[in-house]
Short mmCIF file of C-alpha atoms in Angstrom, two decimals:
data_model
loop_
_atom_site.label_atom_id
_atom_site.label_comp_id
_atom_site.label_asym_id
_atom_site.label_seq_id
_atom_site.Cartn_x
_atom_site.Cartn_y
_atom_site.Cartn_z
CA MET Y 1 133.16 124.52 56.53
CA SER Y 2 130.25 122.10 56.29
CA GLU Y 3 130.87 120.35 52.98
CA PRO Y 4 133.39 117.49 52.77
CA ARG Y 5 136.78 118.40 51.33
CA GLU Y 6 138.96 116.33 49.02
CA LEU Y 7 142.13 116.94 51.06
CA ASP Y 8 143.08 117.47 54.68
CA VAL Y 9 146.11 119.73 54.21
CA ILE Y 10 147.68 121.53 51.26
CA VAL Y 11 151.29 122.71 51.67
CA PHE Y 12 151.48 125.95 49.69
CA GLY Y 13 155.08 126.88 48.92
CA ALA Y 14 156.22 123.26 48.72
CA THR Y 15 159.07 124.09 46.33
CA GLY Y 16 160.59 126.63 48.74
CA PHE Y 17 163.14 125.65 51.36
CA THR Y 18 160.81 125.44 54.37
CA GLY Y 19 157.78 124.22 52.43
CA ARG Y 20 159.87 121.41 51.01
CA LEU Y 21 160.81 120.33 54.55
CA VAL Y 22 157.14 120.37 55.58
CA ALA Y 23 156.23 118.19 52.60
CA GLN Y 24 159.09 115.83 53.33
CA TYR Y 25 157.97 115.52 56.95
CA LEU Y 26 154.40 114.70 55.90
CA ALA Y 27 155.64 112.16 53.35
CA GLU Y 28 157.88 110.42 55.87
CA ARG Y 29 155.46 110.57 58.80
CA TYR Y 30 152.11 109.99 57.08
CA GLY Y 31 152.75 108.77 53.53
CA VAL Y 32 150.04 109.69 51.05
CA ASP Y 33 147.56 106.79 51.21
CA GLY Y 34 147.13 106.83 54.99
CA ASP Y 35 144.86 108.76 57.30
CA VAL Y 36 146.20 112.16 56.24
CA ARG Y 37 145.25 113.32 52.75
CA TRP Y 38 147.72 116.01 51.78
CA ALA Y 39 149.02 117.74 48.67
CA MET Y 40 151.86 119.96 47.52
CA ALA Y 41 151.16 123.34 45.92
CA GLY Y 42 153.22 125.99 44.20
CA ARG Y 43 153.57 128.09 41.06
CA SER Y 44 155.32 125.53 38.85
CA GLN Y 45 154.13 122.02 37.98
CA ASP Y 46 157.66 121.07 36.87
CA LYS Y 47 159.23 122.25 40.14
CA LEU Y 48 156.55 120.48 42.17
CA GLU Y 49 157.25 117.23 40.33
CA THR Y 50 160.99 117.64 40.89
CA VAL Y 51 160.60 118.26 44.62
CA ARG Y 52 158.14 115.38 44.97
CA ASN Y 53 160.73 113.05 43.45
CA GLU Y 54 163.66 114.46 45.42
CA ILE Y 55 161.98 114.14 48.82
CA GLY Y 56 160.80 110.61 48.09
CA ALA Y 57 157.09 111.41 48.28
CA PRO Y 58 154.84 108.85 46.60
CA ALA Y 59 154.26 109.43 42.90
CA ASN Y 60 150.54 109.82 43.53
CA THR Y 61 151.02 112.74 45.93
CA PRO Y 62 148.65 115.39 44.51
CA LEU Y 63 150.23 118.50 43.01
CA ILE Y 64 148.34 121.79 42.74
CA VAL Y 65 149.44 124.80 40.72
CA ALA Y 66 148.51 128.11 42.35
CA ASP Y 67 150.07 131.56 42.45
CA SER Y 68 150.07 133.98 45.39
CA ASP Y 69 149.02 136.75 42.99
CA ASP Y 70 146.21 134.81 41.29
CA GLU Y 71 143.06 135.06 43.38
CA GLY Y 72 141.17 132.52 41.29
CA SER Y 73 143.81 129.82 41.69
CA LEU Y 74 144.05 130.47 45.42
CA ARG Y 75 140.31 130.28 45.96
CA GLU Y 76 140.08 127.07 43.93
CA MET Y 77 142.92 125.59 45.97
CA ALA Y 78 141.34 126.65 49.26
CA THR Y 79 138.05 124.95 48.44
CA ARG Y 80 139.82 121.60 48.00
CA ALA Y 81 141.23 121.30 51.53
CA ARG Y 82 140.21 121.42 55.15
CA CYS Y 83 143.37 123.42 55.88
CA VAL Y 84 145.86 125.39 53.84
CA LEU Y 85 149.39 125.51 55.30
CA THR Y 86 151.44 128.29 53.76
CA THR Y 87 155.16 128.96 53.99
CA VAL Y 88 155.12 131.63 51.25
CA GLY Y 89 156.46 134.88 52.65
CA PRO Y 90 157.08 137.61 53.40
CA TYR Y 91 153.38 137.54 54.09
CA THR Y 92 153.24 141.32 53.85
CA TRP Y 93 154.01 140.93 50.15
CA TYR Y 94 152.54 137.55 49.26
CA GLY Y 95 150.07 136.51 51.94
CA GLU Y 96 146.82 138.46 51.85
CA LYS Y 97 145.12 136.92 48.82
CA LEU Y 98 145.46 133.39 50.22
CA LEU Y 99 144.30 134.39 53.69
CA ALA Y 100 141.33 136.19 52.12
CA ALA Y 101 140.48 133.07 50.10
CA ALA Y 102 140.59 130.94 53.24
CA ALA Y 103 138.39 133.37 55.16
CA ALA Y 104 135.87 133.55 52.33
CA THR Y 105 135.62 129.79 51.79
CA GLY Y 106 135.58 128.68 55.43
CA THR Y 107 138.97 126.97 55.07
CA ASP Y 108 141.31 126.57 58.01
CA TYR Y 109 144.71 128.20 57.58
CA VAL Y 110 148.11 128.14 59.33
CA ASP Y 111 151.26 130.09 58.55
CA LEU Y 112 154.72 131.01 59.83
CA CYS Y 113 154.04 134.73 59.96
CA GLY Y 114 155.93 136.93 62.38
CA GLU Y 115 155.01 140.23 60.70
CA VAL Y 116 153.12 142.18 63.33
CA LEU Y 117 151.83 144.97 61.14
CA TRP Y 118 150.46 142.59 58.52
CA MET Y 119 148.85 140.37 61.14
CA ARG Y 120 147.24 143.42 62.71
CA GLU Y 121 145.85 144.45 59.34
CA MET Y 122 144.54 140.94 58.62
CA ILE Y 123 142.74 140.82 61.97
CA SER Y 124 141.05 144.11 61.14
CA LYS Y 125 140.05 143.02 57.64
CA TYR Y 126 139.16 139.35 57.97
CA HIS Y 127 138.50 138.31 61.58
CA GLU Y 128 134.76 138.92 61.38
CA GLN Y 129 134.42 137.21 58.00
CA ALA Y 130 136.35 134.18 59.24
CA ALA Y 131 134.10 134.04 62.30
CA GLU Y 132 131.07 133.99 60.00
CA THR Y 133 132.37 131.32 57.60
CA GLY Y 134 134.02 129.18 60.30
CA ALA Y 135 137.56 129.54 58.94
CA ARG Y 136 140.09 129.15 61.75
CA ILE Y 137 143.12 131.25 60.76
CA VAL Y 138 146.15 130.69 62.99
CA HIS Y 139 149.25 132.82 62.60
CA SER Y 140 152.77 132.08 63.85
CA THR Y 141 152.65 128.27 64.02
CA GLY Y 142 156.41 127.68 63.79
CA PHE Y 143 159.34 128.46 66.09
CA ASP Y 144 157.66 131.78 66.38
CA SER Y 145 155.57 131.41 68.36
CA ILE Y 146 154.52 127.89 69.39
CA PRO Y 147 157.41 126.95 71.73
CA PHE Y 148 156.89 130.26 73.53
CA ASP Y 149 153.08 130.54 73.41
CA HIS Y 150 152.63 126.90 74.41
CA GLY Y 151 155.54 127.13 76.83
CA VAL Y 152 153.67 129.85 78.71
CA LEU Y 153 150.43 127.86 78.47
CA PHE Y 154 152.19 124.80 79.93
CA ALA Y 155 153.65 126.81 82.83
CA GLN Y 156 150.34 128.52 83.51
CA GLN Y 157 148.46 125.22 83.56
CA ALA Y 158 150.91 124.07 86.24
CA ALA Y 159 150.38 127.30 88.17
CA GLU Y 160 146.61 126.89 88.04
CA GLU Y 161 146.93 123.36 89.40
CA ARG Y 162 149.42 124.39 92.08
CA PHE Y 163 148.12 127.79 93.19
CA GLY Y 164 144.56 127.86 91.91
CA SER Y 165 145.26 130.71 89.47
CA ALA Y 166 147.77 131.79 86.84
CA CYS Y 167 151.05 133.60 87.38
CA GLN Y 168 150.84 137.36 86.95
CA ARG Y 169 154.49 137.66 85.85
CA VAL Y 170 156.16 135.31 83.37
CA ARG Y 171 159.65 135.45 81.96
CA THR Y 172 161.01 133.26 79.17
CA ARG Y 173 164.77 132.90 78.89
CA VAL Y 174 166.32 131.28 75.83
CA THR Y 175 169.09 129.21 77.39
CA ASP Y 176 170.30 127.44 74.26
CA MET Y 177 169.78 127.96 70.55
CA ARG Y 178 171.80 126.20 67.86
CA GLY Y 179 170.89 127.04 64.28
CA THR Y 180 170.73 129.83 61.76
CA MET Y 181 168.13 132.53 61.23
CA SER Y 182 165.82 131.55 58.40
CA GLY Y 183 165.82 133.50 55.17
CA GLY Y 184 162.08 133.96 55.60
CA THR Y 185 162.56 135.53 59.04
CA ALA Y 186 165.17 137.92 57.66
CA ALA Y 187 162.93 138.84 54.72
CA SER Y 188 159.95 139.37 57.02
CA GLY Y 189 162.00 141.77 59.12
CA LYS Y 190 162.96 143.71 56.01
CA ALA Y 191 159.36 143.84 54.79
CA THR Y 192 158.20 145.21 58.14
CA MET Y 193 160.92 147.86 58.23
CA GLN Y 194 160.10 148.93 54.69
CA ALA Y 195 156.45 149.33 55.68
CA VAL Y 196 157.44 151.56 58.61
CA GLN Y 197 159.75 153.62 56.44
CA ALA Y 198 156.89 154.17 53.99
CA ASP Y 199 154.46 155.06 56.79
CA PRO Y 200 156.14 156.18 60.06
CA THR Y 201 152.80 156.06 61.90
CA LEU Y 202 153.16 152.27 61.86
CA PHE Y 203 156.04 152.45 64.33
CA ALA Y 204 153.70 152.88 67.31
CA PRO Y 205 151.83 149.56 66.83
CA LEU Y 206 155.13 147.88 66.03
CA ILE Y 207 156.41 148.60 69.55
CA ASP Y 208 153.08 148.31 71.40
CA PRO Y 209 153.00 144.96 73.23
CA PHE Y 210 149.19 144.94 72.91
CA SER Y 211 148.96 145.88 69.23
CA LEU Y 212 147.44 142.47 68.41
CA SER Y 213 145.07 142.59 71.40
CA GLU Y 214 142.47 144.84 69.84
CA GLY Y 215 140.37 146.71 72.36
CA PHE Y 216 142.69 146.04 75.31
CA GLU Y 217 145.39 148.25 76.76
CA GLY Y 218 147.28 146.31 79.38
CA PRO Y 219 149.75 147.28 82.07
CA ALA Y 220 153.28 148.53 81.46
CA GLN Y 221 155.52 145.70 80.35
CA PRO Y 222 159.11 144.82 81.32
CA ASP Y 223 161.88 146.30 79.20
CA GLY Y 224 163.71 143.50 77.40
CA ASP Y 225 165.65 145.83 75.12
CA HIS Y 226 168.93 146.12 77.02
CA VAL Y 227 171.74 143.87 78.18
CA ILE Y 228 171.51 143.41 81.94
CA GLU Y 229 173.02 141.21 84.62
CA GLU Y 230 170.00 139.38 86.01
CA GLU Y 231 169.94 137.96 89.52
CA LEU Y 232 167.08 135.62 88.59
CA MET Y 233 169.31 133.79 86.08
CA GLY Y 234 172.66 134.37 87.73
CA GLY Y 235 174.20 135.93 84.65
CA TRP Y 236 173.82 138.22 81.67
CA VAL Y 237 170.70 138.39 79.54
CA ALA Y 238 170.26 140.12 76.21
CA PRO Y 239 167.42 141.15 73.90
CA PHE Y 240 166.07 138.17 71.94
CA PHE Y 241 165.38 138.81 68.28
CA MET Y 242 162.05 136.93 68.23
CA ALA Y 243 160.67 138.68 71.33
CA PRO Y 244 158.93 141.51 69.44
CA ILE Y 245 156.53 139.05 67.78
CA ASN Y 246 156.32 136.40 70.50
CA THR Y 247 155.38 138.87 73.25
CA LYS Y 248 152.55 140.34 71.17
CA ASN Y 249 151.24 136.90 70.28
CA ILE Y 250 151.24 135.80 73.91
CA HIS Y 251 149.35 138.91 74.97
CA ARG Y 252 146.82 138.24 72.18
CA SER Y 253 146.52 134.65 73.41
CA ASN Y 254 145.75 135.91 76.89
CA THR Y 255 143.11 138.27 75.49
CA LEU Y 256 141.49 135.59 73.32
CA MET Y 257 141.33 133.25 76.32
CA GLY Y 258 139.35 135.82 78.30
CA HIS Y 259 142.45 137.02 80.17
CA ARG Y 260 143.11 133.61 81.61
CA TYR Y 261 146.49 134.92 82.80
CA GLY Y 262 144.91 138.08 84.22
CA GLU Y 263 144.43 141.62 82.95
CA ASP Y 264 147.58 142.62 84.84
CA PHE Y 265 149.70 139.94 83.13
CA GLN Y 266 153.31 140.90 82.40
CA TYR Y 267 155.62 139.00 80.06
CA ASP Y 268 159.07 139.31 78.54
CA GLU Y 269 161.64 137.21 76.68
CA MET Y 270 165.41 137.45 76.70
CA PHE Y 271 168.43 135.39 75.72
CA PHE Y 272 170.50 134.02 78.61
CA ALA Y 273 174.18 134.44 77.75
CA GLY Y 274 175.78 133.20 80.98
CA PRO Y 275 177.82 134.65 83.84
CA GLY Y 276 181.06 136.61 83.88
CA ASP Y 277 182.95 138.36 81.13
CA ALA Y 278 182.20 135.64 78.59
CA GLY Y 279 178.49 136.01 79.29
CA ARG Y 280 178.67 139.78 78.88
CA GLN Y 281 180.47 139.43 75.54
CA LEU Y 282 177.90 136.94 74.24
CA ALA Y 283 175.06 139.14 75.48
CA ASP Y 284 176.47 142.13 73.61
CA MET Y 285 176.73 140.03 70.45
CA MET Y 286 173.12 138.83 70.76
CA ALA Y 287 171.94 142.38 71.37
CA ALA Y 288 173.65 143.51 68.17
CA MET Y 289 171.97 140.67 66.28
CA ALA Y 290 168.56 141.64 67.63
CA SER Y 291 169.03 145.30 66.74
CA GLY Y 292 170.07 144.34 63.20
CA MET Y 293 166.83 142.53 62.41
CA GLY Y 294 165.29 144.03 59.31
CA GLY Y 295 168.58 145.37 57.95
CA GLU Y 296 170.72 144.23 55.10
CA GLY Y 297 172.56 140.94 55.10
CA GLY Y 298 171.45 137.58 56.44
CA PRO Y 299 170.15 134.63 54.47
CA GLU Y 300 167.82 135.10 51.54
CA PRO Y 301 164.40 133.44 51.27
CA GLY Y 302 164.86 129.96 49.87
CA GLU Y 303 168.28 129.58 51.45
CA GLY Y 304 168.87 127.37 54.44
CA PRO Y 305 171.23 125.09 56.32
CA SER Y 306 172.37 121.65 55.20
CA LYS Y 307 170.74 118.52 56.57
CA GLU Y 308 173.75 118.02 58.85
CA GLU Y 309 173.40 121.56 60.20
CA ARG Y 310 169.68 121.12 60.76
CA GLU Y 311 170.21 117.83 62.60
CA ALA Y 312 172.89 119.40 64.83
CA GLY Y 313 170.63 122.27 65.85
CA GLY Y 314 168.27 122.59 68.78
CA TYR Y 315 166.98 124.97 71.43
CA GLU Y 316 166.03 125.20 75.09
CA LEU Y 317 163.76 127.67 76.84
CA LEU Y 318 163.21 128.28 80.54
CA VAL Y 319 159.76 129.68 81.36
CA ILE Y 320 159.60 131.20 84.85
CA GLY Y 321 156.23 132.11 86.30
CA SER Y 322 155.91 134.22 89.45
CA HIS Y 323 152.60 134.00 91.29
CA PRO Y 324 151.19 136.92 93.33
CA ASP Y 325 151.17 134.67 96.41
CA GLY Y 326 154.94 134.30 96.18
CA GLY Y 327 155.11 130.88 94.54
CA GLU Y 328 157.05 130.09 91.40
CA VAL Y 329 156.74 127.70 88.48
CA ARG Y 330 159.63 126.81 86.19
CA ALA Y 331 159.15 124.92 82.95
CA LYS Y 332 161.73 123.79 80.42
CA VAL Y 333 160.87 123.59 76.73
CA THR Y 334 163.23 121.94 74.25
CA GLY Y 335 163.22 121.24 70.55
CA ASP Y 336 165.43 119.00 68.49
CA LYS Y 337 166.86 120.22 65.16
CA ASP Y 338 167.52 123.83 64.30
CA PRO Y 339 164.63 126.11 65.22
CA GLY Y 340 164.10 127.94 61.94
CA TYR Y 341 163.82 124.93 59.65
CA GLY Y 342 164.07 121.42 61.08
CA SER Y 343 161.88 122.09 64.11
CA THR Y 344 159.56 124.61 62.48
CA SER Y 345 158.68 122.28 59.60
CA LYS Y 346 157.46 119.61 62.01
CA ILE Y 347 155.68 122.05 64.31
CA ILE Y 348 153.59 123.72 61.61
CA ALA Y 349 152.60 120.37 60.09
CA GLU Y 350 151.37 119.07 63.44
CA ALA Y 351 149.65 122.38 64.19
CA ALA Y 352 147.64 122.07 60.98
CA LEU Y 353 146.63 118.48 61.76
CA CYS Y 354 145.79 119.35 65.36
CA LEU Y 355 143.53 122.17 64.19
CA ILE Y 356 141.47 120.03 61.82
CA ASP Y 357 141.45 116.75 63.78
CA ASP Y 358 141.72 117.65 67.47
CA ARG Y 359 140.06 121.06 67.86
CA PRO Y 360 136.56 120.92 66.34
CA ASP Y 361 135.22 123.38 68.92
CA THR Y 362 137.60 126.22 68.04
CA ALA Y 363 135.40 128.86 66.43
CA GLY Y 364 136.10 130.72 63.23
CA GLY Y 365 138.32 133.79 63.45
CA ILE Y 366 141.95 134.85 63.49
CA TRP Y 367 143.85 133.15 66.28
CA THR Y 368 147.19 132.70 67.96
CA PRO Y 369 148.36 129.13 68.66
CA ALA Y 370 147.61 128.69 72.37
CA PRO Y 371 143.87 129.50 72.31
CA ALA Y 372 143.32 127.90 68.90
CA LEU Y 373 145.13 124.62 69.57
CA GLY Y 374 145.24 124.45 73.36
CA ALA Y 375 146.59 121.49 75.28
CA ALA Y 376 145.60 119.19 72.41
CA LEU Y 377 148.81 120.20 70.63
CA PHE Y 378 151.15 118.99 73.39
CA PRO Y 379 151.01 115.26 72.56
CA ARG Y 380 151.70 115.97 68.89
CA LEU Y 381 154.66 118.20 69.70
CA ILE Y 382 156.12 115.70 72.16
CA GLU Y 383 155.45 112.46 70.32
CA ARG Y 384 156.00 113.62 66.74
CA ALA Y 385 157.70 117.02 66.54
CA GLY Y 386 160.71 116.39 68.77
CA MET Y 387 159.75 118.78 71.56
CA THR Y 388 159.63 118.38 75.34
CA PHE Y 389 157.70 120.30 78.02
CA ASP Y 390 158.76 119.59 81.61
CA LEU Y 391 158.43 121.17 85.02
CA VAL Y 392 161.88 121.64 86.53
CA ASP Y 393 161.18 122.91 90.04
CA ASP Y 394 159.68 121.69 93.30
CA ALA Y 395 158.57 125.09 94.54
#
């Protein structure tokens, strides 16, 4: 992207539940006449005007009408901004035309996608074109997968400083999570399962931890699919429903960073339920939730928690890195507000701004968050997005 653009960021899907929260965050944090030039986009001018009024955005906040099925409107929209931020999913159904427009026009792009099969297809179709045009396309810039991808990056930076090299084995344990699953996450799970049902050959890449790390087949990975009593945590751990996407993204990050964590890197994520009988019961409940992803039930896209529920939410992760020399690094990652909406809306907004303002040297292509945004994202997450990253050990 060499020519100047009219806008910095366009929020596509601004009339949806999550997109509305992103627009509200930008309005409250940056206004419309300040350093960040942003706009709201969606299918309906009337709905955009209503949301603009309801969130208290300035009356001169630009509104752009575009449709996920109208290639011309998407391309025109993409050419107006340095970065398009899209919350319109499931991406399997509604995402390709916008990503293609971004790749073709050299426009940066961020999304909330956790749909492995679609992401794999987009890498195959558009990575080379994006590299040629300079478009930096970054998937999974919400709760999946930035707290996890950047949590591992934070722990590995500490390991490199402490031991001179990265940890070969990293475990992330979700020690607290207060909030509801987003309707978009539920819909994405359903879209992925429908794709597998239509083409059973897609099941193999769905379960392959390296399916987003094209050209690399790594070592066997830990099994995070069963409830176990874990000595490391002193209690019961259970499968975590976001692990199937986060683990693949983190392995892709390692690949894109030239195997900074090593070609023998092993990683898993699980939910820590606690000790004793109560911990076992909670672990069984979390395992049932994880196995039900992609089934019927759950919130619908566009639905979400009340402001009070979002404010009461939060999460905490413990990232444990084990070094081949026997040392250990422990890092705690926290986020205020519920993960699926309140936290995600701030994270993706700051990811977009970090990409266009703080990472000029990131080349065109399809990226995961850690290699695309690097350590430059940490100050934004800590100072503006309500997150913390701290070392919690003296090993």
